[in-house]
PDB file of C-alpha atoms in Angstrom:
ATOM      1  CA  MET A1170     -24.107  69.512   9.803  1.00 39.00           C
ATOM      2  CA  ALA A1171     -20.351  67.945  10.343  1.00 40.00           C
ATOM      3  CA  GLU A1172     -17.436  68.653  12.504  1.00 42.00           C
ATOM      4  CA  SER A1173     -13.761  69.899  11.387  1.00 42.00           C
ATOM      5  CA  THR A1174     -11.234  67.885  12.181  1.00 42.00           C
ATOM      6  CA  ARG A1175      -9.176  70.207  13.746  1.00 42.00           C
ATOM      7  CA  GLY A1176     -11.356  70.402  16.886  1.00 42.00           C
ATOM      8  CA  SER A1177     -13.122  73.998  15.809  1.00 42.00           C
ATOM      9  CA  PRO A1178     -16.718  74.261  16.897  1.00 36.00           C
ATOM     10  CA  SER A1179     -19.047  72.473  14.421  1.00 42.00           C
ATOM     11  CA  LYS A1180     -20.269  74.329  11.680  1.00 56.00           C
ATOM     12  CA  GLN A1181     -22.263  73.757   8.617  1.00 69.00           C
ATOM     13  CA  ILE A1182     -19.714  72.552   5.552  1.00 74.00           C
ATOM     14  CA  SER A1183     -20.822  74.316   2.033  1.00 79.00           C
ATOM     15  CA  ALA A1184     -20.622  72.222  -1.143  1.00 83.00           C
ATOM     16  CA  GLU A1185     -18.244  75.028  -2.187  1.00 85.00           C
ATOM     17  CA  GLU A1186     -15.522  74.651   0.494  1.00 85.00           C
ATOM     18  CA  VAL A1187     -15.320  71.021  -0.117  1.00 86.00           C
ATOM     19  CA  ARG A1188     -15.130  71.508  -3.534  1.00 88.00           C
ATOM     20  CA  VAL A1189     -12.044  73.849  -2.906  1.00 90.00           C
ATOM     21  CA  ARG A1190     -10.615  71.497  -0.360  1.00 89.00           C
ATOM     22  CA  LEU A1191     -10.774  68.620  -3.118  1.00 91.00           C
ATOM     23  CA  GLY A1192      -9.325  70.748  -5.342  1.00 92.00           C
ATOM     24  CA  ARG A1193      -6.509  71.451  -3.094  1.00 91.00           C
ATOM     25  CA  LEU A1194      -5.878  67.881  -2.507  1.00 91.00           C
ATOM     26  CA  ILE A1195      -5.628  66.826  -6.257  1.00 93.00           C
ATOM     27  CA  THR A1196      -3.438  69.637  -6.898  1.00 93.00           C
ATOM     28  CA  SER A1197      -0.982  68.927  -4.280  1.00 92.00           C
ATOM     29  CA  PHE A1198      -0.472  65.243  -5.393  1.00 91.00           C
ATOM     30  CA  VAL A1199      -0.306  66.274  -9.051  1.00 94.00           C
ATOM     31  CA  LYS A1200       2.588  68.589  -8.182  1.00 92.00           C
ATOM     32  CA  LEU A1201       4.251  65.974  -5.858  1.00 91.00           C
ATOM     33  CA  ALA A1202       4.063  63.950  -8.873  1.00 92.00           C
ATOM     34  CA  ALA A1203       5.439  66.075 -10.990  1.00 94.00           C
ATOM     35  CA  ALA A1204       8.373  67.220  -8.811  1.00 91.00           C
ATOM     36  CA  MET A1205       9.218  63.596  -8.426  1.00 89.00           C
ATOM     37  CA  ALA A1206       9.507  62.912 -11.992  1.00 91.00           C
ATOM     38  CA  LEU A1207      11.581  66.148 -12.454  1.00 92.00           C
ATOM     39  CA  LEU A1208      13.746  65.205  -9.576  1.00 87.00           C
ATOM     40  CA  TYR A1209      14.114  61.583 -10.978  1.00 85.00           C
ATOM     41  CA  LEU A1210      15.343  63.345 -14.660  1.00 88.00           C
ATOM     42  CA  LEU A1211      17.639  65.639 -12.289  1.00 85.00           C
ATOM     43  CA  GLY A1212      18.976  62.598 -10.621  1.00 79.00           C
ATOM     44  CA  ARG A1213      19.861  60.942 -14.154  1.00 81.00           C
ATOM     45  CA  ILE A1214      21.848  64.117 -15.079  1.00 82.00           C
ATOM     46  CA  LEU A1215      23.626  64.745 -11.944  1.00 75.00           C
ATOM     47  CA  THR A1216      24.778  60.853 -11.707  1.00 72.00           C
ATOM     48  CA  ASP A1217      28.567  61.989 -11.840  1.00 71.00           C
ATOM     49  CA  TYR A1218      28.303  65.415 -10.170  1.00 69.00           C
ATOM     50  CA  ASP A1219      30.790  65.947  -7.521  1.00 68.00           C
ATOM     51  CA  ALA A1220      31.691  69.315  -5.759  1.00 63.00           C
ATOM     52  CA  SER A1221      33.233  70.984  -2.571  1.00 62.00           C
ATOM     53  CA  LEU A1222      31.188  73.549  -0.684  1.00 59.00           C
ATOM     54  CA  PHE A1223      33.046  75.292   2.300  1.00 60.00           C
ATOM     55  CA  GLY A1224      35.135  72.218   2.792  1.00 58.00           C
ATOM     56  CA  PHE A1225      32.517  69.637   2.622  1.00 61.00           C
ATOM     57  CA  ARG A1226      32.039  67.309  -0.234  1.00 66.00           C
ATOM     58  CA  ILE A1227      28.277  67.362  -1.876  1.00 67.00           C
ATOM     59  CA  GLN A1228      27.601  64.746  -4.550  1.00 70.00           C
ATOM     60  CA  GLY A1229      24.816  64.766  -7.152  1.00 70.00           C
ATOM     61  CA  PHE A1230      22.518  62.030  -5.359  1.00 72.00           C
ATOM     62  CA  GLN A1231      22.874  64.436  -2.306  1.00 74.00           C
ATOM     63  CA  VAL A1232      21.280  67.539  -4.234  1.00 78.00           C
ATOM     64  CA  VAL A1233      18.571  65.610  -5.118  1.00 80.00           C
ATOM     65  CA  GLY A1234      17.820  63.958  -2.039  1.00 82.00           C
ATOM     66  CA  ILE A1235      17.439  67.162  -0.260  1.00 84.00           C
ATOM     67  CA  LEU A1236      15.502  68.541  -2.910  1.00 87.00           C
ATOM     68  CA  ARG A1237      13.239  65.543  -3.160  1.00 87.00           C
ATOM     69  CA  LEU A1238      12.560  65.747   0.816  1.00 88.00           C
ATOM     70  CA  THR A1239      11.659  69.465   0.357  1.00 90.00           C
ATOM     71  CA  ALA A1240       8.943  68.665  -2.077  1.00 91.00           C
ATOM     72  CA  VAL A1241       7.931  65.778  -0.013  1.00 90.00           C
ATOM     73  CA  VAL A1242       7.279  67.860   2.967  1.00 89.00           C
ATOM     74  CA  TYR A1243       6.197  70.804   1.212  1.00 91.00           C
ATOM     75  CA  PHE A1244       3.514  69.119  -1.339  1.00 91.00           C
ATOM     76  CA  GLY A1245       3.056  65.968   1.073  1.00 89.00           C
ATOM     77  CA  TYR A1246       2.109  68.025   3.943  1.00 90.00           C
ATOM     78  CA  HIS A1247      -0.595  70.250   2.080  1.00 90.00           C
ATOM     79  CA  ALA A1248      -2.090  67.011   0.522  1.00 90.00           C
ATOM     80  CA  LEU A1249      -2.149  64.952   3.983  1.00 90.00           C
ATOM     81  CA  SER A1250      -3.871  68.259   5.816  1.00 89.00           C
ATOM     82  CA  GLU A1251      -6.422  68.388   3.034  1.00 89.00           C
ATOM     83  CA  LEU A1252      -6.944  64.720   3.513  1.00 89.00           C
ATOM     84  CA  LEU A1253      -7.281  65.069   7.451  1.00 87.00           C
ATOM     85  CA  TRP A1254     -10.028  68.024   6.645  1.00 87.00           C
ATOM     86  CA  LEU A1255     -12.223  65.761   4.450  1.00 86.00           C
ATOM     87  CA  LEU A1256     -11.709  62.732   6.457  1.00 86.00           C
ATOM     88  CA  ASP A1257     -14.656  63.625   9.059  1.00 78.00           C
ATOM     89  CA  LEU A1258     -17.454  64.363   6.113  1.00 79.00           C
ATOM     90  CA  SER A1259     -16.383  60.890   4.512  1.00 82.00           C
ATOM     91  CA  ALA A1260     -16.109  58.919   7.971  1.00 81.00           C
ATOM     92  CA  ARG A1261     -20.052  59.959   8.651  1.00 79.00           C
ATOM     93  CA  ARG A1262     -20.806  58.933   4.617  1.00 79.00           C
ATOM     94  CA  LEU A1263     -18.882  55.750   4.718  1.00 78.00           C
ATOM     95  CA  SER A1264     -20.408  54.835   8.094  1.00 76.00           C
ATOM     96  CA  GLN A1265     -23.942  55.431   6.735  1.00 73.00           C
ATOM     97  CA  ALA A1266     -23.180  53.417   3.608  1.00 72.00           C
ATOM     98  CA  LEU A1267     -22.182  50.342   5.819  1.00 69.00           C
ATOM     99  CA  GLY A1268     -24.724  50.677   8.134  1.00 69.00           C
ATOM    100  CA  LEU A1269     -22.477  51.729  11.243  1.00 69.00           C
ATOM    101  CA  GLU A1270     -23.643  53.848  13.805  1.00 68.00           C
ATOM    102  CA  GLU A1271     -20.055  54.591  15.009  1.00 70.00           C
ATOM    103  CA  VAL A1272     -18.228  57.064  13.208  1.00 74.00           C
ATOM    104  CA  GLY A1273     -15.390  57.428  15.634  1.00 79.00           C
ATOM    105  CA  GLY A1274     -14.137  54.098  14.665  1.00 80.00           C
ATOM    106  CA  VAL A1275     -14.271  54.953  10.628  1.00 83.00           C
ATOM    107  CA  ARG A1276     -12.629  57.920  11.558  1.00 85.00           C
ATOM    108  CA  ARG A1277      -9.627  56.628  13.338  1.00 87.00           C
ATOM    109  CA  ILE A1278      -8.811  53.993  10.227  1.00 88.00           C
ATOM    110  CA  GLY A1279      -9.066  56.765   8.289  1.00 88.00           C
ATOM    111  CA  GLN A1280      -6.729  58.798  10.021  1.00 90.00           C
ATOM    112  CA  ASP A1281      -4.159  55.687  10.381  1.00 91.00           C
ATOM    113  CA  LEU A1282      -4.321  55.315   6.900  1.00 91.00           C
ATOM    114  CA  ILE A1283      -3.318  58.920   6.201  1.00 91.00           C
ATOM    115  CA  TYR A1284      -0.561  58.596   8.660  1.00 92.00           C
ATOM    116  CA  LEU A1285       0.705  55.535   6.937  1.00 93.00           C
ATOM    117  CA  MET A1286       0.702  57.476   3.732  1.00 91.00           C
ATOM    118  CA  GLY A1287       2.598  60.463   5.640  1.00 91.00           C
ATOM    119  CA  LEU A1288       5.336  57.611   7.001  1.00 92.00           C
ATOM    120  CA  ALA A1289       5.773  56.213   3.260  1.00 91.00           C
ATOM    121  CA  LEU A1290       6.356  59.446   2.141  1.00 88.00           C
ATOM    122  CA  ALA A1291       8.606  60.595   4.840  1.00 89.00           C
ATOM    123  CA  TRP A1292      10.691  57.568   4.229  1.00 89.00           C
ATOM    124  CA  TYR A1293      10.532  58.144   0.124  1.00 86.00           C
ATOM    125  CA  GLY A1294      12.182  61.512   0.785  1.00 85.00           C
ATOM    126  CA  LEU A1295      14.787  60.463   3.813  1.00 85.00           C
ATOM    127  CA  SER A1296      16.154  57.544   2.145  1.00 83.00           C
ATOM    128  CA  PRO A1297      18.383  59.023  -0.120  1.00 77.00           C
ATOM    129  CA  LEU A1298      20.032  61.035   2.784  1.00 79.00           C
ATOM    130  CA  ILE A1299      19.724  57.564   4.924  1.00 82.00           C
ATOM    131  CA  SER A1300      21.609  55.813   2.316  1.00 77.00           C
ATOM    132  CA  ALA A1301      24.481  58.549   2.430  1.00 74.00           C
ATOM    133  CA  ILE A1302      25.156  57.817   6.259  1.00 76.00           C
ATOM    134  CA  PRO A1303      28.579  55.789   6.244  1.00 77.00           C
ATOM    135  CA  SER A1304      27.932  53.843   9.264  1.00 78.00           C
ATOM    136  CA  GLU A1305      25.649  50.957   8.545  1.00 79.00           C
ATOM    137  CA  ARG A1306      24.880  50.709  12.182  1.00 83.00           C
ATOM    138  CA  ILE A1307      23.622  54.071  12.136  1.00 85.00           C
ATOM    139  CA  ARG A1308      21.830  53.610   8.865  1.00 82.00           C
ATOM    140  CA  LEU A1309      19.713  50.899  10.977  1.00 87.00           C
ATOM    141  CA  ILE A1310      18.490  53.199  13.388  1.00 89.00           C
ATOM    142  CA  PRO A1311      16.085  55.421  11.331  1.00 86.00           C
ATOM    143  CA  SER A1312      15.028  52.442   9.133  1.00 87.00           C
ATOM    144  CA  LEU A1313      13.725  50.536  12.367  1.00 91.00           C
ATOM    145  CA  ALA A1314      12.079  53.491  13.550  1.00 92.00           C
ATOM    146  CA  PHE A1315      10.242  53.606  10.292  1.00 91.00           C
ATOM    147  CA  LEU A1316       9.336  50.204  10.530  1.00 92.00           C
ATOM    148  CA  ALA A1317       8.496  50.441  14.202  1.00 94.00           C
ATOM    149  CA  LEU A1318       5.996  52.995  13.632  1.00 94.00           C
ATOM    150  CA  GLY A1319       4.790  51.484  10.467  1.00 93.00           C
ATOM    151  CA  VAL A1320       4.158  48.537  12.410  1.00 95.00           C
ATOM    152  CA  LEU A1321       2.343  50.271  15.170  1.00 94.00           C
ATOM    153  CA  LEU A1322      -0.196  52.364  13.024  1.00 93.00           C
ATOM    154  CA  ALA A1323      -1.152  49.153  11.115  1.00 93.00           C
ATOM    155  CA  TYR A1324      -1.797  47.206  14.204  1.00 93.00           C
ATOM    156  CA  ASP A1325      -3.728  49.825  15.755  1.00 92.00           C
ATOM    157  CA  MET A1326      -5.745  49.982  12.273  1.00 90.00           C
ATOM    158  CA  ALA A1327      -6.232  46.271  12.329  1.00 90.00           C
ATOM    159  CA  LYS A1328      -7.442  46.708  15.710  1.00 89.00           C
ATOM    160  CA  SER A1329      -9.599  49.548  15.151  1.00 85.00           C
ATOM    161  CA  ILE A1330     -11.299  47.928  11.858  1.00 85.00           C
ATOM    162  CA  TYR A1331     -11.906  44.404  14.396  1.00 83.00           C
ATOM    163  CA  ARG A1332     -13.631  46.415  16.926  1.00 82.00           C
ATOM    164  CA  LEU A1333     -15.670  48.077  13.990  1.00 78.00           C
ATOM    165  CA  PHE A1334     -16.807  44.899  12.403  1.00 76.00           C
ATOM    166  CA  SER A1335     -16.671  42.471  15.298  1.00 76.00           C
ATOM    167  CA  GLU A1336     -20.565  42.537  15.989  1.00 70.00           C
ATOM    168  CA  LYS A1337     -21.101  41.655  12.073  1.00 71.00           C
ATOM    169  CA  PHE A1338     -18.384  39.283  12.271  1.00 73.00           C
ATOM    170  CA  GLU A1339     -19.873  37.521  15.149  1.00 75.00           C
ATOM    171  CA  SER A1340     -23.448  37.564  13.884  1.00 73.00           C
ATOM    172  CA  PHE A1341     -21.775  35.891  10.504  1.00 73.00           C
ATOM    173  CA  LEU A1342     -20.322  33.220  12.304  1.00 80.00           C
ATOM    174  CA  ASP A1343     -23.401  32.504  14.208  1.00 77.00           C
ATOM    175  CA  ARG A1344     -25.230  32.074  10.741  1.00 78.00           C
ATOM    176  CA  LEU A1345     -22.654  30.084   9.506  1.00 79.00           C
ATOM    177  CA  THR A1346     -22.261  27.746  12.267  1.00 81.00           C
ATOM    178  CA  ALA A1347     -26.183  27.382  12.631  1.00 78.00           C
ATOM    179  CA  LEU A1348     -25.893  26.681   8.433  1.00 76.00           C
ATOM    180  CA  LEU A1349     -23.110  23.846   9.123  1.00 75.00           C
ATOM    181  CA  THR A1350     -24.516  22.569  12.285  1.00 76.00           C
ATOM    182  CA  ARG A1351     -28.081  21.928  10.758  1.00 71.00           C
ATOM    183  CA  GLY A1352     -26.426  20.301   7.991  1.00 58.00           C
ATOM    184  CA  LEU A1353     -24.650  17.951  10.470  1.00 60.00           C
ATOM    185  CA  ALA A1354     -27.910  17.274  12.333  1.00 56.00           C
ATOM    186  CA  GLU A1355     -29.682  16.342   9.320  1.00 57.00           C
ATOM    187  CA  SER A1356     -26.910  14.246   8.204  1.00 58.00           C
ATOM    188  CA  GLU A1357     -26.639  12.568  11.573  1.00 57.00           C
ATOM    189  CA  ARG A1358     -30.557  12.053  11.589  1.00 58.00           C
ATOM    190  CA  GLU A1359     -30.162  10.257   8.400  1.00 55.00           C
ATOM    191  CA  SER A1360     -27.265   8.033   9.524  1.00 56.00           C
ATOM    192  CA  ASP A1361     -29.739   6.875  12.500  1.00 53.00           C
ATOM    193  CA  GLU A1362     -32.478   6.358  10.349  1.00 52.00           C
ATOM    194  CA  GLU A1363     -30.608   4.092   7.908  1.00 53.00           C
ATOM    195  CA  VAL A1364     -29.270   2.182  10.903  1.00 48.00           C
ATOM    196  CA  ASN A1365     -32.374   1.323  12.137  1.00 53.00           C
ATOM    197  CA  VAL A1366     -33.703   0.341   9.113  1.00 48.00           C
ATOM    198  CA  GLY A1367     -30.631  -2.021   8.479  1.00 52.00           C
ATOM    199  CA  GLN A1368     -31.477  -3.260  12.108  1.00 54.00           C
ATOM    200  CA  SER A1369     -34.991  -3.787  11.402  1.00 55.00           C
ATOM    201  CA  GLN A1370     -34.261  -5.743   8.412  1.00 53.00           C
ATOM    202  CA  MET A1371     -31.897  -8.187  10.082  1.00 54.00           C
ATOM    203  CA  GLN A1372     -34.409  -8.794  12.793  1.00 55.00           C
ATOM    204  CA  GLU A1373     -36.982  -9.581  10.330  1.00 55.00           C
ATOM    205  CA  GLY A1374     -34.786 -11.881   8.339  1.00 53.00           C
TER     206      GLY A1374
END
């Protein structure tokens, strides 16, 4: 039994449904990659394109930028939505494989990763349009906003990873500390024995 990540009541997920979702996910990424390749070629063709529409000057890179943003929003949205749907099932399997009882922590890490992917896709789609803004100060605003969101998501993911594996990490530190201190204790004991032997030999001499 698994729960849908969209908050619907729990239901049994069939293998066929998972297969369909995986197919949609792979297809969306392939279509996105193909669209980006075609738009790259189109951008090379329209390098010197310059036209006027309703009194507005339009350049080739702006046309390609708008098309790229459209492709990223359409195909990227479908790919990320399928990833979010599959996240709950994957989180349960991964938790079992790692011997973790908490599924929520693994799910949250997966969500942060997916949101980071979405943020990267959004930046990839918007960057040509942002670069067309004439004012450098205004261009800096969306760049800083994307950077801040990325840092927040990365921080939340790192915090979730630490919370999830803190017990295992502390247990590893305890074992490592015990190993090192046991070696130090043996070295100190051997050193004390050598000192005692030396003192006894001096007294006999």
